[in-house]
Amino acid sequence: MSSRKPIVVVGSINLDLVAVAPKIPAVGETLIGTDFQIHPGGKGANQAVAVALLGYPVHMIGRLGTDSFGAQLRAHLEQTGVDTAGVLSSDGASGVAVIVVSSTGENSIVVAPGANSKLTPQDLDSNLPIIRSAGIVLAQLEIPLETVERLSEICAREKVPLVLDPAPARSLPATLLKNVAWLTPNESEASFYVGDEHDNSASRDVGDTASRLFDLGCRGVILKMGAQGVYLAENRMNGLAIPAFKVVSVDSTAAGDAFNGAFGVALMLGKSPGESARFAAAAAAVSVTRAGAQPSMPTMAEVESLLSR
Ligand code: RIB
């Protein structure tokens, strides 16, 4: 058995139904696509698989349905090396995501949460030994907010750092944010949280955005800005801009999940937050060169190869 404290991921597990099309359709528009793929996904499961493929021990806490998707998704997690003892079952459907990927690699996603919406605070209480064993906990917002709130309380009480990917964006109470070690929004989520939903991201000052996130109660902020790179702020005074690695983007789905999984691994391996964010940016860059959520997650060798270029 490994003596390293595992990473624990609390979050969603979905089956992704992916149509590839020349562009993201407009409201009322029908497009003829060029491809269709089915992949294992879900922000939580993607982050867990990212951790496992980087060779670090990881436990998943979540819920699957009793449909055939549930069995497939559990088997896939286990084959990848994710410990699923904390993955519970609920009668009915598993989570499903309907995704359109454009020819330039952008995506739009609708999630039908299914069993993910049945992950309760009590489920966390019954998995307390797993959470207590964690070196870091990773979470997202595709499960009920009350469950994420309970998780943040447990993490604060047990002194386990919580990295929260605030996606999909939704209002979060300050009582939750103060328990989050690192909040990791992408550009549109950051705009939502600072109340600038119509702001042009290219003109926004990242230091100002981070500062406004600190105003909301955050303790550490990482802005994930795709091709514009990453901005990491441990406090209002110290910000670090990390350029993006230049790659050809095929599919950006789950690049943010690759980042969060890799960020957690790098912190657990003793890297500084800045080094960890650079490592995570490299992992995200590898992931966008391949199609699908979990099939795009990189190995340690791939990340190290990109970092050494
Ligand atoms: O972050 C990408 C993920 O969002 C997809 O895998 C999809 O399942 C949705 O959860």
PDB file of C-alpha atoms in Angstrom, residues 86-200:
ATOM      1  CA  GLY A  86     -16.602   5.926  -2.286  1.00  0.00           C
ATOM      2  CA  VAL A  87     -18.705   5.777  -5.468  1.00  0.00           C
ATOM      3  CA  LEU A  88     -22.286   4.986  -4.478  1.00  0.00           C
ATOM      4  CA  SER A  89     -25.248   3.846  -6.616  1.00  0.00           C
ATOM      5  CA  SER A  90     -28.718   5.391  -6.954  1.00  0.00           C
ATOM      6  CA  ASP A  91     -31.784   3.946  -8.690  1.00  0.00           C
ATOM      7  CA  GLY A  92     -32.201   5.518 -12.110  1.00  0.00           C
ATOM      8  CA  ALA A  93     -30.000   7.307 -14.608  1.00  0.00           C
ATOM      9  CA  SER A  94     -26.315   8.144 -14.419  1.00  0.00           C
ATOM     10  CA  GLY A  95     -25.125  11.636 -15.335  1.00  0.00           C
ATOM     11  CA  VAL A  96     -24.955  12.382 -19.057  1.00  0.00           C
ATOM     12  CA  ALA A  97     -23.357  15.341 -20.854  1.00  0.00           C
ATOM     13  CA  VAL A  98     -24.332  16.384 -24.380  1.00  0.00           C
ATOM     14  CA  ILE A  99     -21.334  18.145 -25.913  1.00  0.00           C
ATOM     15  CA  VAL A 100     -20.752  19.941 -29.218  1.00  0.00           C
ATOM     16  CA  VAL A 101     -17.115  20.396 -30.238  1.00  0.00           C
ATOM     17  CA  SER A 102     -16.316  22.836 -33.064  1.00  0.00           C
ATOM     18  CA  SER A 103     -13.615  22.441 -35.710  1.00  0.00           C
ATOM     19  CA  THR A 104     -11.486  24.928 -33.750  1.00  0.00           C
ATOM     20  CA  GLY A 105     -11.704  22.795 -30.598  1.00  0.00           C
ATOM     21  CA  GLU A 106     -14.183  24.963 -28.659  1.00  0.00           C
ATOM     22  CA  ASN A 107     -17.100  23.283 -26.929  1.00  0.00           C
ATOM     23  CA  SER A 108     -20.519  23.813 -25.412  1.00  0.00           C
ATOM     24  CA  ILE A 109     -21.957  21.401 -22.849  1.00  0.00           C
ATOM     25  CA  VAL A 110     -25.335  20.557 -21.326  1.00  0.00           C
ATOM     26  CA  VAL A 111     -25.268  18.185 -18.344  1.00  0.00           C
ATOM     27  CA  ALA A 112     -28.268  16.050 -17.298  1.00  0.00           C
ATOM     28  CA  PRO A 113     -26.985  15.318 -13.781  1.00  0.00           C
ATOM     29  CA  GLY A 114     -28.913  12.097 -13.016  1.00  0.00           C
ATOM     30  CA  ALA A 115     -27.330  10.350 -10.035  1.00  0.00           C
ATOM     31  CA  ASN A 116     -24.863  13.218  -9.484  1.00  0.00           C
ATOM     32  CA  SER A 117     -27.758  15.286  -8.114  1.00  0.00           C
ATOM     33  CA  LYS A 118     -28.320  12.631  -5.409  1.00  0.00           C
ATOM     34  CA  LEU A 119     -24.895  12.939  -3.749  1.00  0.00           C
ATOM     35  CA  THR A 120     -25.866  14.194  -0.297  1.00  0.00           C
ATOM     36  CA  PRO A 121     -23.971  15.687   2.667  1.00  0.00           C
ATOM     37  CA  GLN A 122     -24.722  12.412   4.489  1.00  0.00           C
ATOM     38  CA  ASP A 123     -22.837  10.541   1.739  1.00  0.00           C
ATOM     39  CA  LEU A 124     -19.778  12.570   2.732  1.00  0.00           C
ATOM     40  CA  ASP A 125     -20.299  11.750   6.393  1.00  0.00           C
ATOM     41  CA  SER A 126     -20.425   8.055   5.531  1.00  0.00           C
ATOM     42  CA  ASN A 127     -17.170   8.439   3.557  1.00  0.00           C
ATOM     43  CA  LEU A 128     -15.436  10.487   6.243  1.00  0.00           C
ATOM     44  CA  PRO A 129     -12.442   8.103   6.597  1.00  0.00           C
ATOM     45  CA  ILE A 130     -11.661   8.581   2.887  1.00  0.00           C
ATOM     46  CA  ILE A 131     -11.828  12.381   3.140  1.00  0.00           C
ATOM     47  CA  ARG A 132      -9.739  12.346   6.324  1.00  0.00           C
ATOM     48  CA  SER A 133      -7.049  10.304   4.578  1.00  0.00           C
ATOM     49  CA  ALA A 134      -6.619  12.923   1.832  1.00  0.00           C
ATOM     50  CA  GLY A 135      -3.603  15.132   1.231  1.00  0.00           C
ATOM     51  CA  ILE A 136      -5.746  17.368  -0.978  1.00  0.00           C
ATOM     52  CA  VAL A 137      -9.448  17.296  -1.937  1.00  0.00           C
ATOM     53  CA  LEU A 138     -10.595  18.356  -5.424  1.00  0.00           C
ATOM     54  CA  ALA A 139     -14.238  19.382  -6.033  1.00  0.00           C
ATOM     55  CA  GLN A 140     -16.413  21.070  -8.658  1.00  0.00           C
ATOM     56  CA  LEU A 141     -20.057  22.216  -8.846  1.00  0.00           C
ATOM     57  CA  GLU A 142     -21.864  19.425 -10.747  1.00  0.00           C
ATOM     58  CA  ILE A 143     -23.172  17.996  -7.450  1.00  0.00           C
ATOM     59  CA  PRO A 144     -25.619  19.673  -5.010  1.00  0.00           C
ATOM     60  CA  LEU A 145     -24.324  22.890  -3.470  1.00  0.00           C
ATOM     61  CA  GLU A 146     -25.234  21.735   0.051  1.00  0.00           C
ATOM     62  CA  THR A 147     -22.896  18.762  -0.468  1.00  0.00           C
ATOM     63  CA  VAL A 148     -20.039  21.025  -1.552  1.00  0.00           C
ATOM     64  CA  GLU A 149     -20.729  23.215   1.498  1.00  0.00           C
ATOM     65  CA  ARG A 150     -20.536  20.205   3.811  1.00  0.00           C
ATOM     66  CA  LEU A 151     -17.327  19.117   2.079  1.00  0.00           C
ATOM     67  CA  SER A 152     -15.791  22.539   2.685  1.00  0.00           C
ATOM     68  CA  GLU A 153     -16.689  22.338   6.379  1.00  0.00           C
ATOM     69  CA  ILE A 154     -15.174  18.859   6.691  1.00  0.00           C
ATOM     70  CA  CYS A 155     -11.998  19.941   4.884  1.00  0.00           C
ATOM     71  CA  ALA A 156     -11.656  22.999   7.151  1.00  0.00           C
ATOM     72  CA  ARG A 157     -12.204  20.891  10.271  1.00  0.00           C
ATOM     73  CA  GLU A 158      -9.801  18.137   9.152  1.00  0.00           C
ATOM     74  CA  LYS A 159      -7.258  20.669   7.811  1.00  0.00           C
ATOM     75  CA  VAL A 160      -7.251  19.174   4.310  1.00  0.00           C
ATOM     76  CA  PRO A 161      -6.716  21.784   1.545  1.00  0.00           C
ATOM     77  CA  LEU A 162      -9.725  22.037  -0.788  1.00  0.00           C
ATOM     78  CA  VAL A 163      -9.247  22.999  -4.464  1.00  0.00           C
ATOM     79  CA  LEU A 164     -12.621  24.070  -5.883  1.00  0.00           C
ATOM     80  CA  ASP A 165     -13.236  24.314  -9.612  1.00  0.00           C
ATOM     81  CA  PRO A 166     -16.300  26.634  -9.516  1.00  0.00           C
ATOM     82  CA  ALA A 167     -17.839  25.090 -12.642  1.00  0.00           C
ATOM     83  CA  PRO A 168     -20.538  25.335 -13.790  1.00  0.00           C
ATOM     84  CA  ALA A 169     -20.679  28.854 -12.316  1.00  0.00           C
ATOM     85  CA  ARG A 170     -23.306  29.450  -9.631  1.00  0.00           C
ATOM     86  CA  SER A 171     -23.591  31.795  -6.657  1.00  0.00           C
ATOM     87  CA  LEU A 172     -21.412  30.648  -3.767  1.00  0.00           C
ATOM     88  CA  PRO A 173     -21.721  31.789  -0.144  1.00  0.00           C
ATOM     89  CA  ALA A 174     -18.717  33.468   1.507  1.00  0.00           C
ATOM     90  CA  THR A 175     -18.881  30.767   4.203  1.00  0.00           C
ATOM     91  CA  LEU A 176     -17.953  28.237   1.517  1.00  0.00           C
ATOM     92  CA  LEU A 177     -15.310  30.371  -0.205  1.00  0.00           C
ATOM     93  CA  LYS A 178     -13.411  31.011   3.020  1.00  0.00           C
ATOM     94  CA  ASN A 179     -12.852  27.243   3.326  1.00  0.00           C
ATOM     95  CA  VAL A 180     -11.397  26.940  -0.202  1.00  0.00           C
ATOM     96  CA  ALA A 181      -7.596  26.929  -0.467  1.00  0.00           C
ATOM     97  CA  TRP A 182      -7.607  27.466  -4.247  1.00  0.00           C
ATOM     98  CA  LEU A 183     -10.514  28.647  -6.417  1.00  0.00           C
ATOM     99  CA  THR A 184      -9.818  27.883 -10.100  1.00  0.00           C
ATOM    100  CA  PRO A 185     -12.339  29.589 -12.427  1.00  0.00           C
ATOM    101  CA  ASN A 186     -11.928  29.856 -16.195  1.00  0.00           C
ATOM    102  CA  GLU A 187     -12.540  33.225 -17.857  1.00  0.00           C
ATOM    103  CA  SER A 188     -16.323  33.020 -18.124  1.00  0.00           C
ATOM    104  CA  GLU A 189     -16.656  31.686 -14.577  1.00  0.00           C
ATOM    105  CA  ALA A 190     -14.393  34.442 -13.232  1.00  0.00           C
ATOM    106  CA  SER A 191     -16.603  37.014 -15.004  1.00  0.00           C
ATOM    107  CA  PHE A 192     -19.667  35.466 -13.373  1.00  0.00           C
ATOM    108  CA  TYR A 193     -18.166  35.549  -9.884  1.00  0.00           C
ATOM    109  CA  VAL A 194     -16.970  39.145 -10.078  1.00  0.00           C
ATOM    110  CA  GLY A 195     -20.256  40.279 -11.697  1.00  0.00           C
ATOM    111  CA  ASP A 196     -18.738  41.241 -15.089  1.00  0.00           C
ATOM    112  CA  GLU A 197     -20.612  38.811 -17.289  1.00  0.00           C
ATOM    113  CA  HIS A 198     -20.513  41.148 -20.292  1.00  0.00           C
ATOM    114  CA  ASP A 199     -16.884  42.115 -19.906  1.00  0.00           C
ATOM    115  CA  ASN A 200     -14.515  41.425 -22.803  1.00  0.00           C
TER     116      ASN A 200
END
